[in-house]
Short mmCIF file of C-alpha atoms in Angstrom, two decimals:
data_model
loop_
_atom_site.label_atom_id
_atom_site.label_comp_id
_atom_site.label_asym_id
_atom_site.label_seq_id
_atom_site.Cartn_x
_atom_site.Cartn_y
_atom_site.Cartn_z
CA UNK K 1 0.00 0.00 0.00
CA UNK K 2 2.71 2.51 0.92
CA UNK K 3 4.55 1.81 -2.29
CA UNK K 4 1.47 2.41 -4.40
CA UNK K 5 0.67 5.73 -2.62
CA UNK K 6 4.24 6.95 -3.05
CA UNK K 7 4.22 6.06 -6.74
CA UNK K 8 0.97 7.94 -7.24
CA UNK K 9 2.45 11.01 -5.47
CA UNK K 10 5.47 10.88 -7.74
CA UNK K 11 3.33 10.53 -10.85
CA UNK K 12 0.77 13.20 -10.13
CA UNK K 13 2.77 15.52 -7.81
CA UNK K 14 1.54 17.15 -4.58
CA UNK K 15 -2.10 18.10 -4.30
CA UNK K 16 -2.75 21.67 -5.60
CA UNK K 17 -4.80 24.46 -3.99
CA UNK K 18 -6.43 26.42 -6.81
CA UNK K 19 -8.62 28.77 -4.80
CA UNK K 20 -5.87 30.76 -3.00
CA UNK K 21 -3.88 31.04 -6.20
CA UNK K 22 -6.88 32.36 -8.12
CA UNK K 23 -7.67 34.91 -5.36
CA UNK K 24 -4.10 36.25 -5.46
CA UNK K 25 -4.22 36.50 -9.23
CA UNK K 26 -7.50 38.37 -9.11
CA UNK K 27 -6.15 40.87 -6.56
CA UNK K 28 -2.96 41.49 -8.50
CA UNK K 29 -4.82 41.98 -11.78
CA UNK K 30 -3.40 41.50 -15.24
CA UNK K 31 0.10 42.85 -15.83
CA UNK K 32 0.23 46.18 -17.59
CA UNK K 33 0.89 46.03 -21.29
CA UNK K 34 3.74 48.21 -22.49
CA UNK K 35 2.18 48.60 -25.89
CA UNK K 36 -1.18 49.81 -24.56
CA UNK K 37 0.40 52.31 -22.11
CA UNK K 38 2.55 53.85 -24.81
CA UNK K 39 -0.22 54.13 -27.38
CA UNK K 40 -3.04 55.31 -25.08
CA UNK K 41 -3.65 59.12 -25.16
CA UNK K 42 -3.19 61.14 -21.94
CA UNK K 43 -6.30 61.64 -19.86
CA UNK K 44 -8.08 64.98 -20.04
CA UNK K 45 -7.60 65.60 -16.33
CA UNK K 46 -3.84 65.98 -16.70
CA UNK K 47 -4.26 69.07 -18.91
CA UNK K 48 -5.52 71.10 -15.94
CA UNK K 49 -2.09 70.85 -14.34
CA UNK K 50 -0.07 71.95 -17.35
CA UNK K 51 2.11 75.01 -16.51
CA UNK K 52 1.01 78.33 -18.02
CA UNK K 53 3.52 80.04 -20.20
CA UNK K 54 4.43 83.33 -18.58
CA UNK K 55 4.66 85.02 -21.97
CA UNK K 56 0.92 84.54 -22.53
CA UNK K 57 -0.11 86.32 -19.37
CA UNK K 58 -1.54 89.81 -19.80
CA UNK K 59 -1.68 91.90 -16.63
CA UNK K 60 -4.10 94.83 -17.01
CA UNK K 61 -3.61 97.57 -14.44
CA UNK K 62 -6.47 100.00 -13.91
CA UNK K 63 -5.31 103.55 -14.40
CA UNK K 64 -6.47 106.06 -11.74
CA UNK K 65 -9.12 108.54 -12.85
CA UNK K 66 -7.78 112.07 -13.25
CA UNK K 67 -9.82 115.22 -12.57
CA UNK K 68 -9.06 118.64 -14.06
CA UNK K 69 -9.50 121.88 -12.11
CA UNK K 70 -9.38 125.49 -13.24
CA UNK K 71 -8.88 127.59 -10.13
CA UNK K 72 -9.42 131.36 -10.34
CA UNK K 73 -7.99 133.80 -7.84
CA UNK K 74 -8.33 137.50 -8.54
CA UNK K 75 -6.40 138.05 -11.80
CA UNK K 76 -4.75 134.61 -11.78
CA UNK K 77 -5.89 131.26 -13.12
CA UNK K 78 -4.26 127.96 -12.19
CA UNK K 79 -4.76 124.66 -14.02
CA UNK K 80 -4.56 121.51 -11.89
CA UNK K 81 -4.89 117.78 -12.56
CA UNK K 82 -5.22 115.39 -9.63
CA UNK K 83 -6.16 111.77 -9.06
CA UNK K 84 -9.65 111.23 -7.66
CA UNK K 85 -8.03 109.64 -4.59
CA UNK K 86 -6.63 113.08 -3.64
CA UNK K 87 -8.23 115.31 -1.04
CA UNK K 88 -9.37 118.93 -0.97
CA UNK K 89 -6.37 119.62 1.25
CA UNK K 90 -4.09 118.40 -1.54
CA UNK K 91 -5.56 121.06 -3.84
CA UNK K 92 -4.93 123.76 -1.26
CA UNK K 93 -1.37 122.54 -0.82
CA UNK K 94 -0.69 122.95 -4.55
CA UNK K 95 -2.39 126.36 -4.63
CA UNK K 96 -0.30 127.48 -1.67
CA UNK K 97 2.80 126.90 -3.79
CA UNK K 98 1.34 128.37 -6.98
CA UNK K 99 -0.31 131.45 -5.45
CA UNK K 100 1.83 132.05 -2.39
CA UNK K 101 -1.22 132.03 -0.10
CA UNK K 102 -1.36 130.06 3.16
CA UNK K 103 -3.75 127.15 2.81
CA UNK K 104 -5.35 128.02 6.14
CA UNK K 105 -6.57 131.34 4.70
CA UNK K 106 -8.13 129.83 1.56
CA UNK K 107 -11.81 129.27 1.00
CA UNK K 108 -12.49 127.13 -2.06
CA UNK K 109 -15.85 127.73 -3.67
CA UNK K 110 -17.54 126.07 -6.62
CA UNK K 111 -18.22 122.58 -5.22
CA UNK K 112 -21.55 121.23 -6.42
CA UNK K 113 -22.09 119.50 -3.09
CA UNK K 114 -21.60 122.69 -1.07
CA UNK K 115 -18.81 123.40 1.37
CA UNK K 116 -16.32 120.58 1.94
CA UNK K 117 -13.52 119.94 4.44
CA UNK K 118 -9.83 119.55 3.71
CA UNK K 119 -10.03 115.80 4.41
CA UNK K 120 -12.80 115.22 1.84
CA UNK K 121 -11.70 112.74 -0.86
CA UNK K 122 -12.46 113.89 -4.40
CA UNK K 123 -13.89 110.48 -5.31
CA UNK K 124 -16.67 110.93 -2.75
CA UNK K 125 -17.84 114.16 -4.47
CA UNK K 126 -18.60 112.39 -7.81
CA UNK K 127 -17.06 115.23 -9.79
CA UNK K 128 -17.09 115.52 -13.59
CA UNK K 129 -13.91 115.48 -15.62
CA UNK K 130 -13.51 119.30 -15.71
CA UNK K 131 -14.28 121.65 -12.82
CA UNK K 132 -13.96 125.34 -12.01
CA UNK K 133 -13.16 126.55 -8.49
CA UNK K 134 -12.73 129.97 -6.94
CA UNK K 135 -10.31 130.93 -4.16
CA UNK K 136 -11.56 133.45 -1.62
CA UNK K 137 -9.19 135.11 0.85
CA UNK K 138 -11.25 137.56 2.91
CA UNK K 139 -8.42 137.87 5.47
CA UNK K 140 -5.88 138.99 2.85
CA UNK K 141 -6.18 142.52 1.50
CA UNK K 142 -5.67 142.95 -2.25
CA UNK K 143 -2.33 144.40 -3.31
CA UNK K 144 -1.73 147.19 -5.81
CA UNK K 145 -1.25 144.67 -8.61
CA UNK K 146 -4.74 143.31 -8.02
CA UNK K 147 -6.53 146.65 -7.99
CA UNK K 148 -8.40 145.78 -11.18
CA UNK K 149 -10.14 142.94 -9.43
CA UNK K 150 -10.55 144.60 -6.07
CA UNK K 151 -14.17 145.44 -6.93
CA UNK K 152 -14.93 141.76 -7.47
CA UNK K 153 -13.22 140.84 -4.20
CA UNK K 154 -15.31 143.45 -2.40
CA UNK K 155 -18.44 142.05 -4.00
CA UNK K 156 -17.62 138.57 -2.70
CA UNK K 157 -17.67 139.91 0.85
CA UNK K 158 -20.96 141.79 0.47
CA UNK K 159 -24.61 140.68 0.49
CA UNK K 160 -26.96 140.72 -2.49
CA UNK K 161 -30.72 140.90 -2.51
CA UNK K 162 -32.42 138.41 -4.82
CA UNK K 163 -36.08 138.98 -5.62
CA UNK K 164 -37.31 135.59 -6.82
CA UNK K 165 -40.71 135.19 -8.47
CA UNK K 166 -42.30 131.74 -8.19
CA UNK K 167 -44.69 131.82 -11.12
CA UNK K 168 -46.63 128.64 -10.38
CA UNK K 169 -47.35 129.70 -6.80
CA UNK K 170 -47.66 133.37 -7.84
CA UNK K 171 -45.46 134.40 -4.96
CA UNK K 172 -42.33 136.52 -4.57
CA UNK K 173 -39.41 135.81 -2.25
CA UNK K 174 -36.83 138.40 -1.18
CA UNK K 175 -33.66 136.63 -0.08
CA UNK K 176 -30.24 137.91 0.96
CA UNK K 177 -27.17 135.97 -0.17
CA UNK K 178 -23.47 136.76 0.25
CA UNK K 179 -21.54 137.35 -2.94
CA UNK K 180 -19.47 134.21 -2.33
CA UNK K 181 -22.54 131.98 -2.73
CA UNK K 182 -22.62 129.89 -5.90
CA UNK K 183 -25.66 129.55 -8.14
CA UNK K 184 -25.98 125.92 -7.05
CA UNK K 185 -26.15 126.98 -3.41
CA UNK K 186 -28.86 129.52 -4.20
CA UNK K 187 -30.90 126.82 -5.95
CA UNK K 188 -30.56 124.50 -2.96
CA UNK K 189 -31.79 127.20 -0.60
CA UNK K 190 -34.76 127.88 -2.86
CA UNK K 191 -35.45 124.15 -2.95
CA UNK K 192 -35.69 124.09 0.85
CA UNK K 193 -38.06 127.04 0.71
CA UNK K 194 -40.37 125.89 -2.10
CA UNK K 195 -39.94 122.07 -1.95
CA UNK K 196 -38.96 122.12 -5.64
CA UNK K 197 -35.94 119.83 -6.32
CA UNK K 198 -32.96 121.56 -7.90
CA UNK K 199 -33.16 119.33 -10.99
CA UNK K 200 -36.73 120.47 -11.61
CA UNK K 201 -36.04 124.20 -11.25
CA UNK K 202 -36.09 126.34 -14.39
CA UNK K 203 -34.64 129.79 -13.91
CA UNK K 204 -34.81 132.96 -15.99
CA UNK K 205 -32.77 136.10 -15.42
CA UNK K 206 -29.27 134.69 -15.06
CA UNK K 207 -26.68 135.66 -17.71
CA UNK K 208 -26.27 133.19 -20.56
CA UNK K 209 -22.75 132.26 -19.44
CA UNK K 210 -23.71 131.38 -15.88
CA UNK K 211 -23.32 127.83 -14.56
CA UNK K 212 -24.30 126.17 -11.31
CA UNK K 213 -20.79 126.40 -9.87
CA UNK K 214 -20.36 130.07 -10.76
CA UNK K 215 -19.90 132.48 -7.89
CA UNK K 216 -22.88 134.73 -7.39
CA UNK K 217 -20.91 138.00 -7.31
CA UNK K 218 -19.41 137.44 -10.78
CA UNK K 219 -22.86 137.52 -12.36
CA UNK K 220 -24.61 140.01 -10.10
CA UNK K 221 -27.66 141.57 -11.73
CA UNK K 222 -29.43 142.70 -8.56
CA UNK K 223 -28.62 145.75 -6.46
CA UNK K 224 -26.59 145.06 -3.36
CA UNK K 225 -28.49 145.33 -0.06
#
């Protein structure tokens, strides 16, 4: 019996265990084919990680908005151009150099939003591209070289009587305004009095060249009070 079992083991070999071998083969998977890996195209996901050529980059820098100012002072006129991030104090600092006037003695008129402080940023005023301002220096007496414009300077420091006729309401208003008031400021005061918005007001009697930021004394048509 032993001899027959040994001869059978020699003929057929040791008993095999197919199940563990098959499980290991399934977990390992088929070996990768060199021909398929070399011929297969790259996946689309790899393109998202491709480096960007620096020469194709276009950096667009936003240029700051510039605002033009024409500043009048007696017989002088100064042209200024500032970024909208500048302040009213920056304008006075430039005018101090150009006109030789201390900034603390300047009163800038012509702002559409009324009086402003030195710390006011120009961007917050929503100004147009071109603006006209007027420098008033009531604490500085005019010199001999400015005698031609001394009458205008005197007018800026005096009061004017405006007789305003409201046609729709058939009513007259007699109002006193200093000569340094702008036309825009007069319209705002009339708006508070009549409840008519400035944009809806239609005026007659101003000179043809007048604008809202013009100083009242430069276009005076009414007798001074």
